[in-house]
mmCIF file of C-alpha atoms in Angstrom:
data_model
loop_
_atom_site.group_PDB
_atom_site.id
_atom_site.type_symbol
_atom_site.label_atom_id
_atom_site.label_comp_id
_atom_site.label_asym_id
_atom_site.label_seq_id
_atom_site.Cartn_x
_atom_site.Cartn_y
_atom_site.Cartn_z
ATOM 1 C CA UNK A 1 101.014 -87.891 105.784
ATOM 2 C CA UNK A 2 101.713 -84.825 104.001
ATOM 3 C CA UNK A 3 103.945 -81.996 105.076
ATOM 4 C CA UNK A 4 102.623 -78.287 105.046
ATOM 5 C CA UNK A 5 105.586 -76.236 103.358
ATOM 6 C CA UNK A 6 103.901 -73.049 103.708
ATOM 7 C CA UNK A 7 103.401 -72.460 100.162
ATOM 8 C CA UNK A 8 99.726 -72.072 98.929
ATOM 9 C CA UNK A 9 98.684 -73.436 95.733
ATOM 10 C CA UNK A 10 97.607 -70.619 93.543
ATOM 11 C CA UNK A 11 99.365 -67.972 95.549
ATOM 12 C CA UNK A 12 100.653 -65.032 93.651
ATOM 13 C CA UNK A 13 104.113 -65.611 92.408
ATOM 14 C CA UNK A 14 105.142 -62.203 93.815
ATOM 15 C CA UNK A 15 104.230 -63.412 97.158
ATOM 16 C CA UNK A 16 106.360 -66.505 97.166
ATOM 17 C CA UNK A 17 109.565 -65.899 98.848
ATOM 18 C CA UNK A 18 111.312 -63.175 100.831
ATOM 19 C CA UNK A 19 112.900 -59.839 99.895
ATOM 20 C CA UNK A 20 115.752 -58.514 101.902
ATOM 21 C CA UNK A 21 117.012 -55.026 101.521
ATOM 22 C CA UNK A 22 120.618 -54.073 102.612
ATOM 23 C CA UNK A 23 121.152 -50.954 104.690
ATOM 24 C CA UNK A 24 123.300 -49.347 101.939
ATOM 25 C CA UNK A 25 120.223 -49.423 99.673
ATOM 26 C CA UNK A 26 118.233 -47.409 101.970
ATOM 27 C CA UNK A 27 121.189 -45.145 102.823
ATOM 28 C CA UNK A 28 121.544 -44.466 98.923
ATOM 29 C CA UNK A 29 117.776 -43.797 98.593
ATOM 30 C CA UNK A 30 117.784 -41.318 101.592
ATOM 31 C CA UNK A 31 120.893 -39.637 100.555
ATOM 32 C CA UNK A 32 119.711 -38.965 97.017
ATOM 33 C CA UNK A 33 116.376 -37.715 98.211
ATOM 34 C CA UNK A 34 117.935 -35.351 100.798
ATOM 35 C CA UNK A 35 120.223 -33.906 98.050
ATOM 36 C CA UNK A 36 117.197 -33.305 95.871
ATOM 37 C CA UNK A 37 115.895 -30.688 98.476
ATOM 38 C CA UNK A 38 116.547 -27.045 97.612
ATOM 39 C CA UNK A 39 118.792 -25.537 100.210
ATOM 40 C CA UNK A 40 120.698 -28.610 101.005
ATOM 41 C CA UNK A 41 124.247 -28.014 99.994
ATOM 42 C CA UNK A 42 125.944 -31.142 101.022
ATOM 43 C CA UNK A 43 125.780 -34.107 103.226
ATOM 44 C CA UNK A 44 128.190 -35.119 105.941
ATOM 45 C CA UNK A 45 130.627 -32.969 108.082
ATOM 46 C CA UNK A 46 133.298 -30.814 106.652
ATOM 47 C CA UNK A 47 135.874 -33.618 107.665
ATOM 48 C CA UNK A 48 134.023 -36.200 105.849
ATOM 49 C CA UNK A 49 133.464 -34.315 102.829
ATOM 50 C CA UNK A 50 137.264 -33.520 102.929
ATOM 51 C CA UNK A 51 138.111 -36.998 103.202
ATOM 52 C CA UNK A 52 135.837 -38.028 100.381
ATOM 53 C CA UNK A 53 137.459 -35.483 98.075
ATOM 54 C CA UNK A 54 140.802 -36.892 98.694
ATOM 55 C CA UNK A 55 139.295 -40.358 98.120
ATOM 56 C CA UNK A 56 137.877 -39.266 95.024
ATOM 57 C CA UNK A 57 141.233 -38.356 93.558
ATOM 58 C CA UNK A 58 142.959 -41.821 94.382
ATOM 59 C CA UNK A 59 142.571 -44.091 91.423
ATOM 60 C CA UNK A 60 140.590 -47.008 92.064
ATOM 61 C CA UNK A 61 139.269 -45.839 95.453
ATOM 62 C CA UNK A 62 135.664 -44.988 94.423
ATOM 63 C CA UNK A 63 133.855 -43.505 91.751
ATOM 64 C CA UNK A 64 132.731 -39.976 92.328
ATOM 65 C CA UNK A 65 130.845 -38.598 95.286
ATOM 66 C CA UNK A 66 129.663 -41.099 97.800
ATOM 67 C CA UNK A 67 125.878 -41.258 97.870
ATOM 68 C CA UNK A 68 125.880 -42.535 101.508
ATOM 69 C CA UNK A 69 128.141 -39.720 102.962
ATOM 70 C CA UNK A 70 126.382 -38.222 105.962
ATOM 71 C CA UNK A 71 123.731 -40.903 106.170
ATOM 72 C CA UNK A 72 123.170 -43.699 108.500
ATOM 73 C CA UNK A 73 120.355 -46.027 108.864
ATOM 74 C CA UNK A 74 118.855 -48.940 110.732
ATOM 75 C CA UNK A 75 116.622 -51.180 108.661
ATOM 76 C CA UNK A 76 114.575 -53.872 109.824
ATOM 77 C CA UNK A 77 112.125 -56.031 107.991
ATOM 78 C CA UNK A 78 109.190 -53.635 108.111
ATOM 79 C CA UNK A 79 110.654 -50.315 109.312
ATOM 80 C CA UNK A 80 113.775 -48.054 108.947
ATOM 81 C CA UNK A 81 115.251 -45.183 110.961
ATOM 82 C CA UNK A 82 117.450 -42.636 109.335
ATOM 83 C CA UNK A 83 119.975 -40.204 110.484
ATOM 84 C CA UNK A 84 121.352 -37.386 108.331
ATOM 85 C CA UNK A 85 123.965 -34.864 108.745
ATOM 86 C CA UNK A 86 123.458 -31.846 106.248
ATOM 87 C CA UNK A 87 125.219 -28.489 105.374
ATOM 88 C CA UNK A 88 122.625 -25.943 104.165
ATOM 89 C CA UNK A 89 123.070 -22.846 102.091
ATOM 90 C CA UNK A 90 123.096 -19.600 103.720
ATOM 91 C CA UNK A 91 119.954 -17.579 103.839
ATOM 92 C CA UNK A 92 117.587 -20.563 103.723
ATOM 93 C CA UNK A 93 115.179 -21.496 106.609
ATOM 94 C CA UNK A 94 116.903 -24.323 108.341
ATOM 95 C CA UNK A 95 113.553 -25.700 109.883
ATOM 96 C CA UNK A 96 111.832 -25.463 106.412
ATOM 97 C CA UNK A 97 114.732 -27.224 104.646
ATOM 98 C CA UNK A 98 114.779 -30.010 107.422
ATOM 99 C CA UNK A 99 110.891 -30.434 107.025
ATOM 100 C CA UNK A 100 111.342 -30.873 103.304
ATOM 101 C CA UNK A 101 114.161 -33.298 103.661
ATOM 102 C CA UNK A 102 112.187 -35.342 106.053
ATOM 103 C CA UNK A 103 109.068 -35.478 103.748
ATOM 104 C CA UNK A 104 111.398 -36.359 100.699
ATOM 105 C CA UNK A 105 113.230 -38.943 102.506
ATOM 106 C CA UNK A 106 110.344 -40.668 104.008
ATOM 107 C CA UNK A 107 108.491 -40.621 100.751
ATOM 108 C CA UNK A 108 111.383 -42.170 98.683
ATOM 109 C CA UNK A 109 112.229 -44.827 101.184
ATOM 110 C CA UNK A 110 108.648 -46.017 101.751
ATOM 111 C CA UNK A 111 107.794 -45.831 98.053
ATOM 112 C CA UNK A 112 111.104 -47.689 96.902
ATOM 113 C CA UNK A 113 112.111 -49.804 99.852
ATOM 114 C CA UNK A 114 108.743 -50.660 101.209
ATOM 115 C CA UNK A 115 109.914 -49.948 104.726
ATOM 116 C CA UNK A 116 107.865 -47.638 107.078
ATOM 117 C CA UNK A 117 110.155 -44.822 108.118
ATOM 118 C CA UNK A 118 109.749 -44.284 111.865
ATOM 119 C CA UNK A 119 112.188 -41.322 112.322
ATOM 120 C CA UNK A 120 114.388 -39.034 110.245
ATOM 121 C CA UNK A 121 116.827 -37.352 112.526
ATOM 122 C CA UNK A 122 118.733 -34.315 110.954
ATOM 123 C CA UNK A 123 121.800 -32.681 112.225
ATOM 124 C CA UNK A 124 122.880 -29.488 110.548
ATOM 125 C CA UNK A 125 126.532 -29.341 110.858
ATOM 126 C CA UNK A 126 127.447 -26.283 108.732
ATOM 127 C CA UNK A 127 126.152 -23.481 106.532
ATOM 128 C CA UNK A 128 127.584 -22.793 103.199
ATOM 129 C CA UNK A 129 128.430 -19.271 102.966
ATOM 130 C CA UNK A 130 128.277 -17.477 99.543
ATOM 131 C CA UNK A 131 131.989 -16.231 99.623
ATOM 132 C CA UNK A 132 133.355 -19.811 100.706
ATOM 133 C CA UNK A 133 135.098 -21.906 98.200
ATOM 134 C CA UNK A 134 133.886 -25.474 97.648
ATOM 135 C CA UNK A 135 135.949 -28.017 99.565
ATOM 136 C CA UNK A 136 138.247 -29.790 97.217
ATOM 137 C CA UNK A 137 138.213 -26.987 94.670
ATOM 138 C CA UNK A 138 141.663 -25.950 93.763
ATOM 139 C CA UNK A 139 142.585 -22.338 93.522
ATOM 140 C CA UNK A 140 143.686 -21.171 90.236
ATOM 141 C CA UNK A 141 147.529 -20.599 90.411
ATOM 142 C CA UNK A 142 147.477 -17.701 87.960
ATOM 143 C CA UNK A 143 145.062 -14.898 88.001
#
């Protein structure tokens, strides 16, 4: 009597085994794709960005900006759902920016992670005004 192990002789090597993708991988892909859209100033709320700036200044607390700030995902074996919190530049069409973000994020996640994106929910939490200083940017002491 022989046992069927599920491995087909002659099956392509790429189909032998299982690939698992961690949530953080999809978060990073989505975050980078969202940032690539013109009109997106930043990801995350003002508080999250402020805390990130503080964290960046602490030695050993992380390297640079967090690629996952403002991004949360649910990833299954075949599908993913993504929530983004963004800050847009003043003067851009928020609906146009949101549409471009959705397209870019869906395209990147489906291409790179092989997961069907069932939804991309976007919350616009702020607008970056031209005369506002960047958060975390220190004012010069002498002018």
